[in-house]
Amino acid sequence: VIAVGDAGTAIKGQLTSPGAFAQLNVPSVFDLNDVATNGNALTIAGDNGNLLYTANYTTNVLPGGAAMEVLPFNGGDVSGVTHRGSTSDVFAVGAHAMVHRTTGDARLVIHDVFPSALNDAHFTTSGTEGYVVGDNLLARHTVDGGITWEVVPVQGSGVLSKLLTVWTEAPGVADAGGTEGTWLQFNGNA
């Protein structure tokens, strides 16, 4: 279990020993927002447009190991990262409506035409279907691994201005959480 937080805090918990944590060796003092793992590979989303990456966190970033590599992004905060199913891809979303795909330490801008900041992304285990959510009730759905994104109509009031998190339960079904403690369910594109 890996947790991240303010001022560069990154810790690895032990499932067999609750309450036992090891500080990860991360080269940052900025806030860290989300983590994605793929085997031993670890990607961490952070403020100021930074992603941290290591191919093997079990040996590289535990105390005494090398620090994680910083992958700078042009733009604002990176709020969410998610592993894309059976691939080695990680999608990163954040301020300025950015969607980037990383494979190891290489990155590619996937889409930069969303009207609002994006807060989270999640894919099914196959890696072909996924959702992104963001500010102003923004929700998008893909069935081709993030190459194209379709609008998901979201019904809401002025009280719910942001969708903060999304989880793809199964093909065609996702849950999203927003401000004011609201949860929504999406079914495909409807």
Short mmCIF file of N, CA, C and O in Angstrom, two decimals, residues 7-132:
data_model
loop_
_atom_site.label_atom_id
_atom_site.label_comp_id
_atom_site.label_asym_id
_atom_site.label_seq_id
_atom_site.Cartn_x
_atom_site.Cartn_y
_atom_site.Cartn_z
N ALA A 7 3.55 18.23 0.87
CA ALA A 7 4.98 18.50 1.04
C ALA A 7 5.87 17.30 0.73
O ALA A 7 6.84 17.03 1.42
N GLY A 8 5.53 16.55 -0.33
CA GLY A 8 6.38 15.45 -0.76
C GLY A 8 6.30 14.19 0.07
O GLY A 8 7.16 13.32 -0.02
N THR A 9 5.25 14.05 0.86
CA THR A 9 5.09 12.85 1.69
C THR A 9 4.70 11.66 0.83
O THR A 9 3.70 11.70 0.11
N ALA A 10 5.48 10.59 0.92
CA ALA A 10 5.17 9.34 0.23
C ALA A 10 5.63 8.20 1.12
O ALA A 10 6.80 8.13 1.49
N ILE A 11 4.69 7.32 1.49
CA ILE A 11 5.02 6.21 2.39
C ILE A 11 4.48 4.90 1.83
O ILE A 11 3.51 4.87 1.09
N LYS A 12 5.17 3.82 2.20
CA LYS A 12 4.74 2.47 1.83
C LYS A 12 4.34 1.76 3.12
O LYS A 12 5.13 1.67 4.06
N GLY A 13 3.09 1.32 3.17
CA GLY A 13 2.60 0.59 4.32
C GLY A 13 2.79 -0.90 4.14
O GLY A 13 2.94 -1.40 3.02
N GLN A 14 2.78 -1.61 5.24
CA GLN A 14 2.93 -3.06 5.23
C GLN A 14 1.58 -3.71 5.55
O GLN A 14 1.05 -3.47 6.64
N LEU A 15 1.04 -4.49 4.64
CA LEU A 15 -0.24 -5.15 4.88
C LEU A 15 -0.16 -6.14 6.03
O LEU A 15 -1.12 -6.34 6.75
N THR A 16 0.99 -6.76 6.21
CA THR A 16 1.14 -7.76 7.27
C THR A 16 1.42 -7.13 8.63
O THR A 16 1.34 -7.80 9.64
N SER A 17 1.74 -5.84 8.63
CA SER A 17 2.06 -5.16 9.88
C SER A 17 1.41 -3.77 9.87
O SER A 17 2.09 -2.76 9.62
N PRO A 18 0.09 -3.69 10.13
CA PRO A 18 -0.59 -2.39 10.10
C PRO A 18 0.11 -1.39 11.03
O PRO A 18 0.51 -1.72 12.13
N GLY A 19 0.23 -0.19 10.55
CA GLY A 19 0.88 0.85 11.33
C GLY A 19 2.37 0.96 11.07
O GLY A 19 3.03 1.88 11.54
N ALA A 20 2.95 0.01 10.33
CA ALA A 20 4.38 0.07 9.98
C ALA A 20 4.52 0.69 8.60
O ALA A 20 3.96 0.20 7.63
N PHE A 21 5.27 1.78 8.52
CA PHE A 21 5.44 2.50 7.27
C PHE A 21 6.91 2.75 6.99
O PHE A 21 7.70 2.93 7.89
N ALA A 22 7.25 2.77 5.69
CA ALA A 22 8.59 3.15 5.26
C ALA A 22 8.46 4.39 4.38
O ALA A 22 7.64 4.42 3.46
N GLN A 23 9.27 5.41 4.66
CA GLN A 23 9.26 6.63 3.85
C GLN A 23 9.91 6.33 2.50
O GLN A 23 10.98 5.72 2.45
N LEU A 24 9.25 6.73 1.40
CA LEU A 24 9.83 6.55 0.07
C LEU A 24 10.75 7.72 -0.23
O LEU A 24 10.52 8.85 0.20
N ASN A 25 11.80 7.46 -1.00
CA ASN A 25 12.78 8.47 -1.37
C ASN A 25 12.30 9.21 -2.61
O ASN A 25 12.56 8.80 -3.73
N VAL A 26 11.55 10.31 -2.40
CA VAL A 26 11.01 11.08 -3.51
C VAL A 26 11.68 12.46 -3.56
O VAL A 26 11.88 13.08 -2.52
N PRO A 27 12.05 12.92 -4.75
CA PRO A 27 12.76 14.20 -4.88
C PRO A 27 11.80 15.38 -4.97
O PRO A 27 11.77 16.09 -5.97
N SER A 28 10.98 15.57 -3.94
CA SER A 28 10.02 16.66 -4.06
C SER A 28 9.69 17.28 -2.71
O SER A 28 9.80 16.63 -1.68
N VAL A 29 9.27 18.52 -2.79
CA VAL A 29 8.70 19.20 -1.64
C VAL A 29 7.30 19.68 -1.98
O VAL A 29 6.63 20.28 -1.17
N PHE A 30 6.85 19.41 -3.23
CA PHE A 30 5.51 19.80 -3.63
C PHE A 30 4.51 18.74 -3.18
O PHE A 30 4.87 17.62 -2.84
N ASP A 31 3.23 19.12 -3.16
CA ASP A 31 2.18 18.19 -2.75
C ASP A 31 2.03 17.07 -3.76
O ASP A 31 2.13 17.28 -4.97
N LEU A 32 1.79 15.86 -3.26
CA LEU A 32 1.59 14.68 -4.10
C LEU A 32 0.12 14.29 -3.99
O LEU A 32 -0.47 14.33 -2.91
N ASN A 33 -0.50 13.88 -5.12
CA ASN A 33 -1.95 13.76 -5.19
C ASN A 33 -2.50 12.37 -5.44
O ASN A 33 -3.62 12.08 -5.04
N ASP A 34 -1.77 11.50 -6.12
CA ASP A 34 -2.33 10.20 -6.49
C ASP A 34 -1.20 9.26 -6.87
O ASP A 34 -0.09 9.72 -7.21
N VAL A 35 -1.46 7.94 -6.83
CA VAL A 35 -0.46 6.95 -7.21
C VAL A 35 -1.07 5.93 -8.15
O VAL A 35 -2.26 5.65 -8.09
N ALA A 36 -0.23 5.37 -9.03
CA ALA A 36 -0.62 4.27 -9.90
C ALA A 36 0.53 3.28 -9.91
O ALA A 36 1.69 3.67 -10.07
N THR A 37 0.21 2.00 -9.72
CA THR A 37 1.24 0.97 -9.77
C THR A 37 0.92 0.00 -10.89
O THR A 37 -0.23 -0.20 -11.26
N ASN A 38 1.98 -0.59 -11.42
CA ASN A 38 1.87 -1.63 -12.43
C ASN A 38 3.01 -2.60 -12.14
O ASN A 38 4.14 -2.35 -12.53
N GLY A 39 2.70 -3.67 -11.42
CA GLY A 39 3.78 -4.53 -10.93
C GLY A 39 4.62 -3.74 -9.95
O GLY A 39 4.10 -3.18 -9.00
N ASN A 40 5.91 -3.64 -10.20
CA ASN A 40 6.80 -2.86 -9.34
C ASN A 40 6.99 -1.43 -9.83
O ASN A 40 7.65 -0.64 -9.16
N ALA A 41 6.45 -1.08 -11.00
CA ALA A 41 6.54 0.30 -11.50
C ALA A 41 5.59 1.18 -10.70
O ALA A 41 4.49 0.77 -10.34
N LEU A 42 6.03 2.40 -10.42
CA LEU A 42 5.25 3.34 -9.62
C LEU A 42 5.28 4.71 -10.27
O LEU A 42 6.34 5.21 -10.63
N THR A 43 4.09 5.32 -10.44
CA THR A 43 3.96 6.68 -10.93
C THR A 43 3.17 7.47 -9.90
O THR A 43 2.13 7.00 -9.42
N ILE A 44 3.65 8.67 -9.55
CA ILE A 44 2.99 9.52 -8.57
C ILE A 44 2.68 10.87 -9.22
O ILE A 44 3.55 11.47 -9.85
N ALA A 45 1.43 11.34 -9.06
CA ALA A 45 1.00 12.65 -9.57
C ALA A 45 1.27 13.71 -8.52
O ALA A 45 1.05 13.48 -7.33
N GLY A 46 1.76 14.88 -8.98
CA GLY A 46 2.06 15.95 -8.04
C GLY A 46 1.69 17.32 -8.56
O GLY A 46 1.39 17.51 -9.73
N ASP A 47 1.74 18.27 -7.65
CA ASP A 47 1.49 19.66 -8.01
C ASP A 47 2.60 20.21 -8.89
O ASP A 47 3.64 19.58 -9.05
N ASN A 48 2.38 21.37 -9.44
CA ASN A 48 3.34 22.08 -10.28
C ASN A 48 3.70 21.29 -11.54
O ASN A 48 4.82 21.39 -12.04
N GLY A 49 2.78 20.47 -12.04
CA GLY A 49 2.99 19.76 -13.29
C GLY A 49 4.00 18.65 -13.23
O GLY A 49 4.63 18.34 -14.23
N ASN A 50 4.17 18.02 -12.09
CA ASN A 50 5.19 16.97 -11.95
C ASN A 50 4.59 15.58 -11.80
O ASN A 50 3.60 15.39 -11.09
N LEU A 51 5.24 14.64 -12.47
CA LEU A 51 4.99 13.21 -12.25
C LEU A 51 6.31 12.63 -11.77
O LEU A 51 7.38 13.01 -12.25
N LEU A 52 6.23 11.70 -10.84
CA LEU A 52 7.41 10.97 -10.38
C LEU A 52 7.28 9.55 -10.88
O LEU A 52 6.19 8.98 -10.87
N TYR A 53 8.39 8.94 -11.29
CA TYR A 53 8.34 7.59 -11.86
C TYR A 53 9.56 6.78 -11.44
O TYR A 53 10.67 7.30 -11.37
N THR A 54 9.33 5.51 -11.16
CA THR A 54 10.41 4.53 -11.01
C THR A 54 9.92 3.20 -11.56
O THR A 54 8.75 2.85 -11.42
N ALA A 55 10.81 2.47 -12.20
CA ALA A 55 10.46 1.16 -12.76
C ALA A 55 10.35 0.09 -11.69
O ALA A 55 9.70 -0.93 -11.89
N ASN A 56 10.99 0.32 -10.53
CA ASN A 56 10.96 -0.70 -9.48
C ASN A 56 11.02 -0.03 -8.11
O ASN A 56 12.09 0.16 -7.54
N TYR A 57 9.84 0.29 -7.56
CA TYR A 57 9.82 0.98 -6.28
C TYR A 57 10.24 0.09 -5.12
O TYR A 57 10.66 0.58 -4.08
N THR A 58 10.18 -1.21 -5.30
CA THR A 58 10.53 -2.10 -4.18
C THR A 58 12.02 -2.07 -3.87
O THR A 58 12.41 -2.34 -2.75
N THR A 59 12.86 -1.73 -4.86
CA THR A 59 14.29 -1.62 -4.59
C THR A 59 14.81 -0.22 -4.77
O THR A 59 15.78 0.17 -4.12
N ASN A 60 14.19 0.58 -5.62
CA ASN A 60 14.75 1.89 -5.96
C ASN A 60 14.44 3.00 -4.98
O ASN A 60 15.26 3.88 -4.79
N VAL A 61 13.26 3.04 -4.41
CA VAL A 61 12.89 4.22 -3.64
C VAL A 61 12.63 3.97 -2.16
O VAL A 61 12.24 4.87 -1.44
N LEU A 62 12.84 2.75 -1.71
CA LEU A 62 12.78 2.52 -0.27
C LEU A 62 14.02 3.14 0.35
O LEU A 62 14.99 3.46 -0.35
N PRO A 63 14.04 3.37 1.65
CA PRO A 63 15.19 4.03 2.27
C PRO A 63 16.51 3.40 1.81
O PRO A 63 16.66 2.19 1.77
N GLY A 64 17.44 4.27 1.41
CA GLY A 64 18.74 3.80 0.93
C GLY A 64 18.80 3.64 -0.58
O GLY A 64 19.87 3.49 -1.15
N GLY A 65 17.65 3.65 -1.25
CA GLY A 65 17.62 3.50 -2.69
C GLY A 65 17.69 4.84 -3.40
O GLY A 65 17.73 5.89 -2.78
N ALA A 66 17.70 4.79 -4.72
CA ALA A 66 17.76 6.00 -5.52
C ALA A 66 16.41 6.72 -5.49
O ALA A 66 15.37 6.10 -5.30
N ALA A 67 16.43 8.02 -5.70
CA ALA A 67 15.20 8.80 -5.74
C ALA A 67 14.46 8.52 -7.05
O ALA A 67 15.05 8.09 -8.04
N MET A 68 13.16 8.81 -7.06
CA MET A 68 12.35 8.63 -8.26
C MET A 68 12.72 9.68 -9.30
O MET A 68 13.18 10.77 -8.98
N GLU A 69 12.49 9.34 -10.56
CA GLU A 69 12.74 10.25 -11.67
C GLU A 69 11.58 11.25 -11.77
O GLU A 69 10.42 10.87 -11.63
N VAL A 70 11.88 12.53 -11.99
CA VAL A 70 10.85 13.55 -12.16
C VAL A 70 10.56 13.71 -13.65
O VAL A 70 11.48 13.92 -14.44
N LEU A 71 9.28 13.58 -14.02
CA LEU A 71 8.84 13.78 -15.40
C LEU A 71 8.05 15.09 -15.43
O LEU A 71 6.87 15.10 -15.12
N PRO A 72 8.69 16.22 -15.76
CA PRO A 72 7.96 17.49 -15.73
C PRO A 72 6.94 17.58 -16.86
O PRO A 72 7.19 17.15 -17.97
N PHE A 73 5.81 18.14 -16.54
CA PHE A 73 4.74 18.40 -17.50
C PHE A 73 4.60 19.89 -17.64
O PHE A 73 4.78 20.62 -16.68
N ASN A 74 4.26 20.34 -18.81
CA ASN A 74 3.93 21.75 -18.98
C ASN A 74 2.50 21.92 -18.52
O ASN A 74 1.61 21.28 -19.03
N GLY A 75 2.29 22.76 -17.56
CA GLY A 75 0.93 22.98 -17.10
C GLY A 75 0.86 22.98 -15.60
O GLY A 75 1.87 23.01 -14.90
N GLY A 76 -0.36 22.92 -15.12
CA GLY A 76 -0.62 23.00 -13.69
C GLY A 76 -0.50 21.66 -13.00
O GLY A 76 0.19 20.76 -13.44
N ASP A 77 -1.21 21.55 -11.92
CA ASP A 77 -1.14 20.37 -11.07
C ASP A 77 -1.62 19.11 -11.79
O ASP A 77 -2.56 19.15 -12.58
N VAL A 78 -0.96 18.00 -11.50
CA VAL A 78 -1.40 16.68 -11.98
C VAL A 78 -2.19 16.08 -10.83
O VAL A 78 -1.63 15.78 -9.77
N SER A 79 -3.50 15.92 -11.00
CA SER A 79 -4.35 15.52 -9.89
C SER A 79 -4.61 14.02 -9.82
O SER A 79 -4.87 13.49 -8.75
N GLY A 80 -4.53 13.31 -10.95
CA GLY A 80 -4.84 11.90 -10.92
C GLY A 80 -4.00 11.10 -11.90
O GLY A 80 -3.61 11.60 -12.95
N VAL A 81 -3.69 9.86 -11.53
CA VAL A 81 -3.01 8.91 -12.41
C VAL A 81 -3.70 7.57 -12.28
O VAL A 81 -4.23 7.23 -11.23
N THR A 82 -3.72 6.81 -13.37
CA THR A 82 -4.31 5.47 -13.33
C THR A 82 -3.59 4.56 -14.32
O THR A 82 -3.20 5.00 -15.40
N HIS A 83 -3.40 3.32 -13.93
CA HIS A 83 -2.81 2.31 -14.80
C HIS A 83 -3.88 1.85 -15.77
O HIS A 83 -5.04 1.66 -15.39
N ARG A 84 -3.53 1.68 -17.05
CA ARG A 84 -4.50 1.29 -18.07
C ARG A 84 -4.48 -0.21 -18.29
O ARG A 84 -3.81 -0.72 -19.19
N GLY A 85 -5.22 -0.91 -17.46
CA GLY A 85 -5.46 -2.34 -17.63
C GLY A 85 -4.25 -3.20 -17.89
O GLY A 85 -3.26 -3.13 -17.18
N SER A 86 -4.31 -4.00 -18.93
CA SER A 86 -3.28 -5.00 -19.21
C SER A 86 -2.08 -4.43 -19.95
O SER A 86 -1.22 -5.18 -20.39
N THR A 87 -1.98 -3.11 -20.08
CA THR A 87 -0.85 -2.48 -20.76
C THR A 87 0.14 -1.95 -19.73
O THR A 87 -0.09 -2.03 -18.52
N SER A 88 1.23 -1.35 -20.18
CA SER A 88 2.16 -0.68 -19.27
C SER A 88 1.89 0.82 -19.23
O SER A 88 2.65 1.57 -18.61
N ASP A 89 0.81 1.27 -19.85
CA ASP A 89 0.47 2.69 -19.91
C ASP A 89 -0.10 3.19 -18.59
O ASP A 89 -0.83 2.48 -17.90
N VAL A 90 0.21 4.45 -18.27
CA VAL A 90 -0.41 5.17 -17.16
C VAL A 90 -0.95 6.47 -17.73
O VAL A 90 -0.26 7.16 -18.48
N PHE A 91 -2.20 6.78 -17.42
CA PHE A 91 -2.80 8.04 -17.84
C PHE A 91 -2.72 9.02 -16.68
O PHE A 91 -2.98 8.66 -15.53
N ALA A 92 -2.37 10.27 -16.99
CA ALA A 92 -2.30 11.34 -16.00
C ALA A 92 -3.26 12.44 -16.43
O ALA A 92 -3.32 12.79 -17.61
N VAL A 93 -4.03 12.97 -15.47
CA VAL A 93 -4.98 14.04 -15.75
C VAL A 93 -4.77 15.18 -14.77
O VAL A 93 -4.23 14.98 -13.69
N GLY A 94 -5.21 16.38 -15.17
CA GLY A 94 -5.05 17.49 -14.26
C GLY A 94 -5.52 18.82 -14.78
O GLY A 94 -6.40 18.89 -15.64
N ALA A 95 -4.88 19.88 -14.26
CA ALA A 95 -5.24 21.25 -14.59
C ALA A 95 -5.12 21.48 -16.10
O ALA A 95 -4.42 20.74 -16.79
N HIS A 96 -5.78 22.49 -16.56
CA HIS A 96 -5.77 22.87 -17.97
C HIS A 96 -6.30 21.73 -18.85
O HIS A 96 -5.93 21.61 -20.01
N ALA A 97 -7.15 20.86 -18.27
CA ALA A 97 -7.83 19.79 -18.99
C ALA A 97 -6.86 18.84 -19.69
O ALA A 97 -7.14 18.31 -20.74
N MET A 98 -5.72 18.60 -19.08
CA MET A 98 -4.72 17.76 -19.74
C MET A 98 -5.01 16.27 -19.55
O MET A 98 -5.51 15.85 -18.53
N VAL A 99 -4.70 15.49 -20.57
CA VAL A 99 -4.68 14.04 -20.51
C VAL A 99 -3.38 13.61 -21.17
O VAL A 99 -3.13 13.91 -22.33
N HIS A 100 -2.52 12.95 -20.41
CA HIS A 100 -1.25 12.48 -20.93
C HIS A 100 -1.17 10.97 -20.71
O HIS A 100 -1.68 10.46 -19.71
N ARG A 101 -0.53 10.28 -21.63
CA ARG A 101 -0.26 8.86 -21.47
C ARG A 101 1.24 8.71 -21.29
O ARG A 101 2.03 9.25 -22.06
N THR A 102 1.63 7.97 -20.27
CA THR A 102 3.04 7.69 -20.06
C THR A 102 3.26 6.19 -20.17
O THR A 102 2.41 5.39 -19.79
N THR A 103 4.39 5.84 -20.72
CA THR A 103 4.85 4.45 -20.75
C THR A 103 6.28 4.51 -20.23
O THR A 103 7.16 5.02 -20.91
N GLY A 104 6.46 4.08 -19.00
CA GLY A 104 7.76 4.26 -18.36
C GLY A 104 8.01 5.73 -18.17
O GLY A 104 7.16 6.46 -17.66
N ASP A 105 9.15 6.22 -18.64
CA ASP A 105 9.46 7.64 -18.48
C ASP A 105 9.17 8.46 -19.75
O ASP A 105 9.56 9.61 -19.84
N ALA A 106 8.48 7.87 -20.72
CA ALA A 106 8.10 8.60 -21.94
C ALA A 106 6.65 9.04 -21.80
O ALA A 106 5.82 8.34 -21.24
N ARG A 107 6.33 10.23 -22.32
CA ARG A 107 4.95 10.70 -22.23
C ARG A 107 4.46 11.20 -23.57
O ARG A 107 5.24 11.60 -24.43
N LEU A 108 3.14 11.19 -23.73
CA LEU A 108 2.50 11.61 -24.96
C LEU A 108 1.22 12.35 -24.59
O LEU A 108 0.44 11.85 -23.77
N VAL A 109 0.99 13.53 -25.16
CA VAL A 109 -0.26 14.25 -24.95
C VAL A 109 -1.34 13.51 -25.74
O VAL A 109 -1.22 13.33 -26.94
N ILE A 110 -2.35 13.05 -25.04
CA ILE A 110 -3.44 12.31 -25.69
C ILE A 110 -4.54 13.26 -26.11
O ILE A 110 -5.02 13.21 -27.22
N HIS A 111 -4.97 14.11 -25.23
CA HIS A 111 -6.08 14.98 -25.53
C HIS A 111 -5.93 16.26 -24.75
O HIS A 111 -5.61 16.23 -23.58
N ASP A 112 -6.16 17.37 -25.37
CA ASP A 112 -6.04 18.65 -24.70
C ASP A 112 -7.17 19.57 -25.13
O ASP A 112 -6.96 20.76 -25.30
N VAL A 113 -8.37 19.02 -25.31
CA VAL A 113 -9.49 19.83 -25.76
C VAL A 113 -10.67 19.81 -24.80
O VAL A 113 -11.74 20.27 -25.13
N PHE A 114 -10.48 19.27 -23.60
CA PHE A 114 -11.56 19.29 -22.62
C PHE A 114 -11.70 20.71 -22.08
O PHE A 114 -10.71 21.41 -21.91
N PRO A 115 -12.91 21.15 -21.77
CA PRO A 115 -13.11 22.54 -21.36
C PRO A 115 -12.78 22.82 -19.89
O PRO A 115 -12.70 23.97 -19.51
N SER A 116 -12.62 21.81 -19.07
CA SER A 116 -12.41 22.02 -17.64
C SER A 116 -11.25 21.18 -17.13
O SER A 116 -10.83 20.21 -17.77
N ALA A 117 -10.77 21.54 -15.96
CA ALA A 117 -9.71 20.75 -15.31
C ALA A 117 -10.22 19.34 -15.04
O ALA A 117 -11.40 19.14 -14.72
N LEU A 118 -9.34 18.36 -15.18
CA LEU A 118 -9.68 16.96 -14.93
C LEU A 118 -9.11 16.55 -13.58
O LEU A 118 -7.99 16.91 -13.23
N ASN A 119 -9.87 15.76 -12.83
CA ASN A 119 -9.47 15.40 -11.48
C ASN A 119 -9.11 13.93 -11.30
O ASN A 119 -8.37 13.59 -10.39
N ASP A 120 -9.66 13.05 -12.13
CA ASP A 120 -9.37 11.63 -11.95
C ASP A 120 -9.68 10.88 -13.24
O ASP A 120 -10.43 11.35 -14.09
N ALA A 121 -9.10 9.69 -13.35
CA ALA A 121 -9.34 8.80 -14.49
C ALA A 121 -9.29 7.37 -13.98
O ALA A 121 -8.63 7.08 -12.98
N HIS A 122 -9.99 6.47 -14.65
CA HIS A 122 -9.92 5.05 -14.30
C HIS A 122 -10.31 4.22 -15.51
O HIS A 122 -11.17 4.61 -16.29
N PHE A 123 -9.63 3.06 -15.68
CA PHE A 123 -9.89 2.14 -16.78
C PHE A 123 -10.31 0.78 -16.25
O PHE A 123 -9.93 0.40 -15.14
N THR A 124 -11.06 0.02 -17.06
CA THR A 124 -11.36 -1.37 -16.74
C THR A 124 -10.06 -2.17 -16.82
O THR A 124 -9.06 -1.70 -17.35
N THR A 125 -10.07 -3.40 -16.34
CA THR A 125 -8.85 -4.21 -16.35
C THR A 125 -8.38 -4.52 -17.76
O THR A 125 -7.20 -4.74 -17.98
N SER A 126 -9.28 -4.49 -18.76
CA SER A 126 -8.86 -4.72 -20.15
C SER A 126 -8.06 -3.54 -20.68
O SER A 126 -7.29 -3.70 -21.63
N GLY A 127 -8.26 -2.36 -20.11
CA GLY A 127 -7.54 -1.18 -20.54
C GLY A 127 -8.15 -0.47 -21.73
O GLY A 127 -7.65 0.57 -22.15
N THR A 128 -9.24 -0.97 -22.28
CA THR A 128 -9.84 -0.31 -23.43
C THR A 128 -10.92 0.68 -23.04
O THR A 128 -11.11 1.69 -23.71
N GLU A 129 -11.65 0.41 -21.98
CA GLU A 129 -12.74 1.28 -21.57
C GLU A 129 -12.37 2.03 -20.30
O GLU A 129 -11.83 1.46 -19.36
N GLY A 130 -12.67 3.34 -20.29
CA GLY A 130 -12.37 4.14 -19.11
C GLY A 130 -13.14 5.43 -19.08
O GLY A 130 -13.86 5.78 -20.02
N TYR A 131 -13.00 6.14 -17.97
CA TYR A 131 -13.66 7.41 -17.76
C TYR A 131 -12.68 8.43 -17.21
O TYR A 131 -11.74 8.08 -16.50
N VAL A 132 -12.91 9.72 -17.51
CA VAL A 132 -12.25 10.83 -16.84
C VAL A 132 -13.35 11.74 -16.31
O VAL A 132 -14.43 11.83 -16.91
#
